[in-house]
Short mmCIF file of N, CA and C in Angstrom, two decimals:
data_model
loop_
_atom_site.label_atom_id
_atom_site.label_comp_id
_atom_site.label_asym_id
_atom_site.label_seq_id
_atom_site.Cartn_x
_atom_site.Cartn_y
_atom_site.Cartn_z
N MET A 298 86.67 124.14 92.84
CA MET A 298 87.70 123.35 92.17
C MET A 298 87.10 122.69 91.06
N ARG A 299 87.74 122.88 89.45
CA ARG A 299 87.10 121.91 88.19
C ARG A 299 86.85 120.83 88.17
N THR A 300 85.72 120.62 87.69
CA THR A 300 85.26 118.90 87.37
C THR A 300 86.35 118.23 86.93
N ASN A 301 86.28 117.26 87.58
CA ASN A 301 87.93 116.49 87.36
C ASN A 301 88.96 116.71 88.14
N ALA A 302 89.18 118.29 88.74
CA ALA A 302 90.29 118.61 88.71
C ALA A 302 90.41 117.90 90.50
N THR A 303 91.82 117.81 90.95
CA THR A 303 92.71 117.58 92.40
C THR A 303 92.99 118.17 92.91
N PRO A 304 93.85 118.48 93.14
CA PRO A 304 94.79 119.06 94.04
C PRO A 304 95.84 118.85 92.92
N ARG A 305 97.13 119.97 93.06
CA ARG A 305 98.26 119.72 92.37
C ARG A 305 98.75 118.96 93.62
N TYR A 306 99.77 118.03 92.80
CA TYR A 306 100.99 117.14 93.80
C TYR A 306 102.00 117.62 93.78
N ASP A 307 102.79 117.68 94.56
CA ASP A 307 104.16 118.75 94.40
C ASP A 307 105.16 117.11 94.37
N ALA A 308 105.82 116.43 92.98
CA ALA A 308 106.77 115.44 93.64
C ALA A 308 108.47 115.96 93.43
N SER A 309 108.85 117.23 94.14
CA SER A 309 109.53 118.14 93.01
C SER A 309 110.59 117.65 94.70
N VAL A 310 110.65 117.02 95.84
CA VAL A 310 111.58 117.01 96.32
C VAL A 310 111.08 115.34 96.82
N ASN A 311 111.78 114.69 96.84
CA ASN A 311 112.19 112.74 96.74
C ASN A 311 113.21 112.10 97.16
N THR A 312 113.63 112.83 98.51
CA THR A 312 114.92 111.93 99.04
C THR A 312 115.51 110.85 99.12
N THR A 313 114.54 109.95 99.13
CA THR A 313 114.04 108.50 99.46
C THR A 313 114.48 107.54 98.22
N GLY A 314 114.35 108.24 96.68
CA GLY A 314 113.83 107.63 96.02
C GLY A 314 113.17 106.82 95.60
N CYS A 315 112.19 106.30 96.85
CA CYS A 315 110.59 106.17 96.29
C CYS A 315 109.69 106.75 96.23
N CYS A 316 108.44 107.30 97.44
CA CYS A 316 108.06 108.29 97.33
C CYS A 316 108.56 109.81 97.55
N PRO A 317 108.03 110.87 97.20
CA PRO A 317 107.72 111.40 96.90
C PRO A 317 107.83 112.53 98.70
N ARG A 318 108.77 113.60 99.07
CA ARG A 318 107.35 114.33 100.27
C ARG A 318 106.53 114.51 100.07
N PHE A 319 105.37 114.28 100.55
CA PHE A 319 104.10 114.65 100.13
C PHE A 319 104.16 116.51 100.85
N ASN A 320 103.31 117.61 100.03
CA ASN A 320 103.68 118.61 99.97
C ASN A 320 101.67 119.01 100.59
N PRO A 321 101.53 119.28 101.92
CA PRO A 321 99.95 119.20 101.75
C PRO A 321 99.07 120.92 101.51
N GLU A 322 99.96 121.36 101.19
CA GLU A 322 99.54 122.83 100.84
C GLU A 322 97.85 122.94 99.79
N GLY A 323 97.06 122.73 100.38
CA GLY A 323 95.75 123.00 99.30
C GLY A 323 95.05 121.23 99.34
N TRP A 324 95.47 120.57 100.41
CA TRP A 324 94.84 119.24 100.15
C TRP A 324 93.47 119.11 100.97
N ASP A 325 93.87 120.18 101.93
CA ASP A 325 92.62 119.72 103.73
C ASP A 325 92.15 120.92 102.97
N GLY A 326 90.29 120.65 103.11
CA GLY A 326 89.14 121.09 103.44
C GLY A 326 88.61 121.23 101.45
N GLN A 327 89.40 120.35 100.96
CA GLN A 327 89.02 120.81 99.27
C GLN A 327 87.42 119.95 98.78
N GLU A 328 86.80 120.60 97.83
CA GLU A 328 85.47 120.38 97.36
C GLU A 328 86.00 119.51 96.15
N LEU A 329 85.84 118.11 96.05
CA LEU A 329 85.95 117.25 94.26
C LEU A 329 84.89 116.83 93.09
N HIS A 330 84.79 117.46 92.70
CA HIS A 330 84.00 116.81 91.53
C HIS A 330 84.15 116.43 90.66
N PHE A 331 83.89 115.43 90.61
CA PHE A 331 83.93 114.23 89.33
C PHE A 331 83.33 113.57 88.24
N LYS A 332 82.81 113.71 86.70
CA LYS A 332 82.62 113.61 86.26
C LYS A 332 83.20 112.28 84.82
N ASP A 333 82.36 111.52 85.61
CA ASP A 333 83.23 110.31 84.37
C ASP A 333 84.66 110.14 85.08
N LYS A 334 85.28 110.60 86.08
CA LYS A 334 86.70 110.47 86.16
C LYS A 334 87.55 109.24 86.09
N PRO A 335 88.45 108.77 84.81
CA PRO A 335 88.77 108.05 84.70
C PRO A 335 89.65 106.85 85.75
N PHE A 336 89.38 106.04 86.12
CA PHE A 336 90.88 105.70 87.54
C PHE A 336 90.92 103.82 86.46
N VAL A 337 92.24 103.77 87.50
CA VAL A 337 92.50 102.20 87.44
C VAL A 337 91.90 101.86 88.42
N LYS A 338 91.16 100.56 88.16
CA LYS A 338 90.98 99.42 90.02
C LYS A 338 91.64 98.65 90.16
N ALA A 339 92.92 98.78 91.43
CA ALA A 339 93.07 97.39 90.82
C ALA A 339 92.80 96.90 93.00
N THR A 340 92.89 95.23 93.68
CA THR A 340 92.89 95.75 94.42
C THR A 340 93.99 94.35 95.05
N THR A 341 93.98 94.82 96.52
CA THR A 341 95.34 94.05 96.85
C THR A 341 94.52 93.09 98.12
N HIS A 342 95.70 92.34 98.54
CA HIS A 342 95.08 91.12 99.99
C HIS A 342 95.58 91.92 100.98
N SER A 343 94.58 91.80 101.89
CA SER A 343 95.01 91.88 103.67
C SER A 343 94.75 90.42 104.39
N VAL A 344 95.29 91.28 105.33
CA VAL A 344 95.14 90.20 106.62
C VAL A 344 95.00 91.15 107.79
N MET A 345 93.55 90.81 107.88
CA MET A 345 92.80 91.60 108.78
C MET A 345 93.41 93.36 108.82
N HIS A 346 92.65 93.35 107.59
CA HIS A 346 92.77 95.52 107.01
C HIS A 346 94.67 95.68 106.45
N ILE A 347 95.71 95.00 107.04
CA ILE A 347 97.06 95.20 106.72
C ILE A 347 97.22 94.94 104.95
N PRO A 348 97.79 94.78 104.52
CA PRO A 348 98.16 94.97 103.20
C PRO A 348 98.96 94.08 102.86
N VAL A 349 99.20 93.49 101.96
CA VAL A 349 100.20 92.37 101.71
C VAL A 349 101.38 91.87 100.23
N ASN A 350 100.84 93.08 99.55
CA ASN A 350 100.84 92.51 98.56
C ASN A 350 100.51 94.21 97.95
N MET A 351 100.48 95.32 98.35
CA MET A 351 100.24 96.49 97.84
C MET A 351 101.35 96.30 97.13
N GLY A 352 103.00 96.58 97.01
CA GLY A 352 103.93 97.11 96.55
C GLY A 352 103.96 96.50 95.51
N SER A 353 103.65 94.36 95.16
CA SER A 353 104.27 94.91 93.93
C SER A 353 102.69 94.46 92.54
N VAL A 354 101.51 95.24 93.61
CA VAL A 354 100.26 95.52 92.71
C VAL A 354 100.80 96.79 92.53
N PHE A 355 101.00 98.08 93.31
CA PHE A 355 101.43 99.60 92.55
C PHE A 355 102.34 99.78 91.32
N ALA A 356 103.47 98.75 92.30
CA ALA A 356 104.38 98.41 91.07
C ALA A 356 103.84 98.29 89.22
N ARG A 357 103.12 97.39 89.88
CA ARG A 357 102.46 96.66 88.26
C ARG A 357 101.64 97.80 87.77
N VAL A 358 100.81 98.38 88.26
CA VAL A 358 100.09 99.40 88.40
C VAL A 358 100.20 100.44 86.97
N ASN A 359 101.09 101.23 88.71
CA ASN A 359 102.18 102.18 87.70
C ASN A 359 102.41 102.48 86.78
N LYS A 360 104.07 101.40 85.91
CA LYS A 360 104.24 100.82 85.30
C LYS A 360 103.11 100.08 84.10
N HIS A 361 102.22 100.19 84.35
CA HIS A 361 101.09 99.84 83.24
C HIS A 361 100.36 101.35 82.79
N ILE A 362 100.32 102.57 84.33
CA ILE A 362 100.25 103.82 84.07
C ILE A 362 101.35 103.92 83.08
N GLU A 363 102.57 104.28 83.24
CA GLU A 363 103.81 104.82 82.52
C GLU A 363 102.96 104.66 81.24
N ASP A 364 104.23 103.39 81.03
CA ASP A 364 103.80 102.82 79.60
C ASP A 364 102.74 103.34 78.26
N ALA A 365 101.00 103.99 79.43
CA ALA A 365 100.30 103.71 78.78
C ALA A 365 100.77 105.14 78.50
N GLY A 366 101.45 106.06 79.12
CA GLY A 366 101.28 107.79 79.28
C GLY A 366 99.51 108.03 78.99
N ALA A 367 98.95 107.36 80.85
CA ALA A 367 98.34 108.14 81.65
C ALA A 367 98.21 109.07 82.48
N SER A 368 99.84 109.11 82.95
CA SER A 368 99.46 109.70 83.93
C SER A 368 99.30 111.33 84.21
N ASP A 369 99.61 111.75 85.25
CA ASP A 369 99.70 113.59 85.21
C ASP A 369 99.95 113.46 86.49
N PRO A 370 102.03 114.03 86.55
CA PRO A 370 102.06 113.74 87.95
C PRO A 370 101.83 114.89 88.66
N ASP A 371 101.39 116.25 88.27
CA ASP A 371 101.35 117.52 88.13
C ASP A 371 99.28 116.88 89.81
N ARG A 372 98.99 115.48 89.26
CA ARG A 372 97.19 115.83 89.43
C ARG A 372 97.27 114.16 90.15
N PHE A 373 97.93 113.96 90.46
CA PHE A 373 98.29 112.27 90.84
C PHE A 373 97.51 112.08 92.36
N ILE A 374 96.85 110.99 92.19
CA ILE A 374 95.92 110.36 93.60
C ILE A 374 95.96 109.12 92.74
N VAL A 375 96.00 108.04 94.46
CA VAL A 375 95.42 107.25 93.92
C VAL A 375 93.98 106.92 96.00
N LEU A 376 92.57 106.53 95.28
CA LEU A 376 92.24 106.21 96.37
C LEU A 376 91.72 104.88 97.17
N SER A 377 91.92 104.61 97.79
CA SER A 377 92.20 103.82 98.51
C SER A 377 91.17 103.21 99.62
N ARG A 378 90.99 102.23 99.30
CA ARG A 378 89.20 101.65 100.62
C ARG A 378 89.39 100.68 100.79
N ASP A 379 89.22 99.53 102.27
CA ASP A 379 89.36 98.78 102.55
C ASP A 379 87.74 97.96 102.36
N VAL A 380 87.63 97.06 100.69
CA VAL A 380 86.36 96.08 101.15
C VAL A 380 85.70 94.76 102.11
N SER A 381 86.44 94.82 102.76
CA SER A 381 86.71 93.74 103.60
C SER A 381 88.80 93.53 104.39
N PRO A 382 88.41 93.39 105.41
CA PRO A 382 89.46 92.29 106.46
C PRO A 382 90.73 92.26 105.17
N TRP A 383 90.01 91.32 104.56
CA TRP A 383 90.63 90.57 103.76
C TRP A 383 91.43 91.57 102.40
N SER A 384 90.22 92.78 101.63
CA SER A 384 91.00 92.98 100.67
C SER A 384 90.61 95.14 100.91
N SER A 385 91.29 94.86 99.92
CA SER A 385 90.98 96.76 99.31
C SER A 385 91.70 97.10 97.94
N GLU A 386 91.15 98.32 97.80
CA GLU A 386 90.38 98.66 96.34
C GLU A 386 91.19 99.97 96.50
N HIS A 387 92.26 99.72 94.92
CA HIS A 387 92.48 101.57 94.74
C HIS A 387 92.43 101.76 93.69
N LEU A 388 92.03 103.32 93.61
CA LEU A 388 91.98 103.93 92.11
C LEU A 388 93.13 104.69 91.81
N PHE A 389 93.95 104.56 90.64
CA PHE A 389 94.48 105.48 90.34
C PHE A 389 93.77 106.26 88.90
N ALA A 390 93.97 107.35 89.26
CA ALA A 390 93.37 108.42 88.56
C ALA A 390 94.25 108.75 87.33
N VAL A 391 93.38 108.57 86.06
CA VAL A 391 94.80 108.42 84.94
C VAL A 391 94.15 109.36 83.78
N SER A 392 94.22 109.35 82.69
CA SER A 392 94.12 110.54 81.64
C SER A 392 93.52 109.43 81.01
N LYS A 393 93.91 108.84 80.61
CA LYS A 393 92.65 107.37 79.54
C LYS A 393 92.41 106.32 79.64
N PRO A 394 92.35 105.31 78.87
CA PRO A 394 92.35 104.09 79.59
C PRO A 394 94.19 103.93 79.09
N VAL A 395 93.90 102.69 80.07
CA VAL A 395 95.20 101.55 80.80
C VAL A 395 94.52 100.80 80.10
N ALA A 396 95.66 100.27 79.43
CA ALA A 396 95.39 98.51 79.00
C ALA A 396 96.44 97.55 79.32
N ASN A 397 95.59 96.36 79.90
CA ASN A 397 95.84 95.45 80.75
C ASN A 397 95.26 95.60 81.72
N GLU A 398 94.85 96.53 82.24
CA GLU A 398 93.97 96.93 83.19
C GLU A 398 92.70 97.11 83.12
N GLU A 399 92.03 96.84 84.51
CA GLU A 399 90.58 97.43 84.55
C GLU A 399 90.32 98.44 85.07
N MET A 400 89.72 99.15 84.35
CA MET A 400 88.79 101.11 84.51
C MET A 400 87.59 100.88 84.82
N THR A 401 87.82 102.51 85.17
CA THR A 401 86.71 102.39 86.05
C THR A 401 86.57 104.18 85.95
N THR A 402 85.22 104.35 86.90
CA THR A 402 85.01 105.99 86.06
C THR A 402 84.29 106.39 87.71
N LEU A 403 84.56 107.34 88.59
CA LEU A 403 83.08 108.16 89.48
C LEU A 403 82.72 109.22 89.25
N SER A 404 81.75 109.62 89.39
CA SER A 404 81.25 110.67 89.38
C SER A 404 80.79 110.79 91.04
N GLY A 405 80.45 112.32 90.65
CA GLY A 405 79.69 113.12 92.40
C GLY A 405 80.63 114.08 92.58
N ASP A 406 80.53 114.79 94.09
CA ASP A 406 81.18 116.15 94.57
C ASP A 406 82.12 114.39 95.85
N TYR A 407 82.56 115.26 95.83
CA TYR A 407 83.73 114.54 97.66
C TYR A 407 84.46 115.86 97.94
N VAL A 408 84.18 115.71 99.74
CA VAL A 408 85.07 116.82 100.66
C VAL A 408 86.28 116.31 100.96
N THR A 409 87.46 116.97 100.97
CA THR A 409 89.24 116.02 101.30
C THR A 409 88.68 116.52 102.96
N LYS A 410 90.37 115.72 103.90
CA LYS A 410 90.46 116.06 104.69
C LYS A 410 91.51 115.76 105.22
N LEU A 411 92.28 116.80 105.67
CA LEU A 411 94.46 116.04 105.87
C LEU A 411 94.38 115.39 107.00
N PHE A 412 95.59 114.11 106.94
CA PHE A 412 95.42 114.06 108.34
C PHE A 412 96.86 114.25 108.42
N GLU A 413 97.37 114.04 109.23
CA GLU A 413 99.01 113.14 109.64
C GLU A 413 99.18 112.27 111.61
N GLY A 414 99.64 111.53 110.99
CA GLY A 414 99.67 110.53 111.90
C GLY A 414 99.65 109.13 111.72
N PRO A 415 100.41 107.96 113.45
CA PRO A 415 100.41 107.07 112.29
C PRO A 415 99.06 106.07 112.09
N TYR A 416 99.34 105.26 110.93
CA TYR A 416 98.38 104.18 110.41
C TYR A 416 97.00 103.89 110.91
N SER A 417 97.84 103.67 112.72
CA SER A 417 97.05 103.39 113.98
C SER A 417 95.89 104.08 113.52
N GLN A 418 95.36 104.60 113.47
CA GLN A 418 94.75 105.86 113.28
C GLN A 418 93.22 105.99 112.30
N ALA A 419 93.78 105.20 111.19
CA ALA A 419 92.52 104.75 110.39
C ALA A 419 91.45 104.89 110.87
N ARG A 420 90.65 103.94 112.00
CA ARG A 420 89.73 103.85 111.96
C ARG A 420 89.19 105.26 112.31
N ALA A 421 89.96 106.63 113.15
CA ALA A 421 89.18 107.39 114.14
C ALA A 421 89.28 107.97 112.61
N TRP A 422 89.62 108.15 112.15
CA TRP A 422 89.82 108.85 110.57
C TRP A 422 88.54 108.19 109.34
N ASP A 423 88.48 107.33 109.11
CA ASP A 423 87.43 106.81 108.29
C ASP A 423 86.06 107.10 109.51
N GLU A 424 86.01 107.50 110.70
CA GLU A 424 84.58 107.58 111.15
C GLU A 424 84.64 109.22 110.97
N GLU A 425 86.28 109.53 111.52
CA GLU A 425 85.56 111.40 110.78
C GLU A 425 85.32 112.07 109.51
N MET A 426 85.56 111.30 108.82
CA MET A 426 85.29 111.29 107.26
C MET A 426 83.41 110.52 106.91
N ARG A 427 82.90 110.35 107.72
CA ARG A 427 82.57 109.74 107.65
C ARG A 427 81.30 110.28 108.57
N GLN A 428 81.18 111.08 109.17
CA GLN A 428 81.03 112.26 110.12
C GLN A 428 81.39 113.60 109.20
N ILE A 429 82.36 113.59 108.64
CA ILE A 429 81.88 114.79 107.70
C ILE A 429 80.60 114.63 106.89
N ALA A 430 80.61 113.34 105.85
CA ALA A 430 79.33 112.79 104.82
C ALA A 430 78.07 113.18 105.41
N ARG A 431 77.55 112.45 106.98
CA ARG A 431 76.67 113.07 107.08
C ARG A 431 76.34 114.21 107.93
N HIS A 432 77.52 114.90 107.70
CA HIS A 432 76.54 116.21 108.31
C HIS A 432 75.85 117.25 106.74
N ARG A 433 76.50 115.73 105.44
CA ARG A 433 76.28 116.41 104.59
C ARG A 433 75.30 116.25 103.75
N ASN A 434 74.36 115.22 104.98
CA ASN A 434 73.25 114.33 104.62
C ASN A 434 74.29 113.13 103.09
N ALA A 435 75.26 112.87 103.42
CA ALA A 435 75.48 112.15 102.50
C ALA A 435 75.78 110.77 103.67
N GLU A 436 74.74 110.04 104.17
CA GLU A 436 75.66 108.91 105.47
C GLU A 436 75.68 107.71 104.41
N GLY A 437 76.39 106.65 104.18
CA GLY A 437 76.60 105.64 103.85
C GLY A 437 77.32 105.07 102.53
N ARG A 438 77.59 106.71 102.03
CA ARG A 438 79.07 106.75 100.33
C ARG A 438 80.02 106.32 101.31
N GLU A 439 80.72 106.35 99.40
CA GLU A 439 82.13 105.79 99.98
C GLU A 439 83.33 107.24 100.80
N VAL A 440 83.94 106.32 101.92
CA VAL A 440 84.66 107.41 102.56
C VAL A 440 86.15 106.19 101.67
N TYR A 441 87.62 106.81 101.05
CA TYR A 441 88.52 106.60 100.13
C TYR A 441 89.85 107.69 101.19
N PHE A 442 90.71 106.91 100.87
CA PHE A 442 92.20 107.82 101.04
C PHE A 442 93.25 107.46 100.82
N PHE A 443 93.76 108.55 100.28
CA PHE A 443 95.20 108.99 99.50
C PHE A 443 95.84 108.60 100.44
N TYR A 444 97.05 107.74 100.46
CA TYR A 444 97.97 107.00 101.33
C TYR A 444 98.97 107.99 100.19
N THR A 445 99.82 108.95 100.95
CA THR A 445 100.59 109.95 100.17
C THR A 445 102.09 109.23 100.50
N THR A 446 103.03 109.03 100.63
CA THR A 446 103.54 107.79 101.00
C THR A 446 103.47 107.03 101.58
N CYS A 447 104.82 105.63 101.37
CA CYS A 447 104.20 104.66 102.53
C CYS A 447 105.56 104.46 103.59
N PRO A 448 104.95 103.49 103.98
CA PRO A 448 105.66 103.04 106.01
C PRO A 448 106.97 104.06 105.56
N LYS A 449 107.82 103.57 104.99
CA LYS A 449 109.58 103.40 105.11
C LYS A 449 109.37 105.25 104.98
N CYS A 450 109.42 105.47 103.84
CA CYS A 450 109.30 107.03 103.15
C CYS A 450 108.55 108.43 104.58
N ALA A 451 107.59 107.98 104.75
CA ALA A 451 106.65 108.60 106.27
C ALA A 451 107.77 108.96 106.86
N LYS A 452 108.64 107.40 107.97
CA LYS A 452 109.35 107.92 108.39
C LYS A 452 110.36 108.39 108.51
N ALA A 453 111.50 108.00 107.04
CA ALA A 453 112.31 108.91 106.19
C ALA A 453 112.15 109.95 106.68
N TYR A 454 110.92 110.97 105.74
CA TYR A 454 110.24 112.09 106.34
C TYR A 454 109.92 113.11 107.49
N GLY A 455 109.77 112.14 109.05
CA GLY A 455 109.15 112.40 110.10
C GLY A 455 107.65 112.78 109.91
N LYS A 456 107.03 112.89 108.85
CA LYS A 456 105.30 112.93 108.76
C LYS A 456 104.87 111.94 107.79
N ASN A 457 103.51 111.61 107.95
CA ASN A 457 103.25 110.74 107.50
C ASN A 457 101.73 111.23 107.49
N TYR A 458 101.91 111.58 106.61
CA TYR A 458 100.09 112.41 105.17
C TYR A 458 99.11 111.84 104.83
N ILE A 459 97.82 111.55 104.91
CA ILE A 459 96.99 110.88 104.78
C ILE A 459 96.06 111.98 104.21
N VAL A 460 95.60 111.84 102.90
CA VAL A 460 94.18 112.56 102.64
C VAL A 460 92.85 112.02 102.70
N GLY A 461 91.73 111.92 103.55
CA GLY A 461 90.55 111.81 103.96
C GLY A 461 89.87 112.14 102.59
N ILE A 462 89.01 111.15 101.48
CA ILE A 462 87.87 112.36 100.60
C ILE A 462 86.99 111.29 100.95
N ALA A 463 85.73 111.82 101.20
CA ALA A 463 84.04 111.58 101.50
C ALA A 463 83.33 112.09 100.28
N ALA A 464 82.84 110.18 99.41
CA ALA A 464 81.14 111.05 98.49
C ALA A 464 80.54 112.19 99.53
N VAL A 465 80.03 113.03 98.75
CA VAL A 465 78.93 113.77 99.71
C VAL A 465 77.27 114.52 98.01
N ALA A 466 77.84 113.81 97.40
CA ALA A 466 76.62 113.93 96.37
C ALA A 466 76.69 112.87 95.72
#
């Protein structure tokens, strides 16, 4: 895949008025190569890994991204990871800086794996992504997840797709 590219995000079907139905085609087994790829960095609060303010944080960040004209709907991705049982970090891919938000960049090589199932499997998915990284001699690197729909929309669509993204270089 080209540097700083992600698989195409197909948002063409949205029957919930919230999250589009995720089209998993092209997301499994991809190699992503980032070089100073810009992201908005946001933090949410959790209680034992269960987010408590994700909706309001995502709404704020998405509004700022939209206001800045910094989104690419075909390349939408939010990388999320728990930094503790009480806090999670979210990186929203953008095309340029976004005012009133913290900016960061990522550089490195990443691999993806598509999962489908209940959020309760997150611990097993995290371990599987870490195993993939170990096989690439990248133990201890970051593992992120792209939660493609909110729980309400996952239930409405009958599928809960999550994309694991592991740093391998």
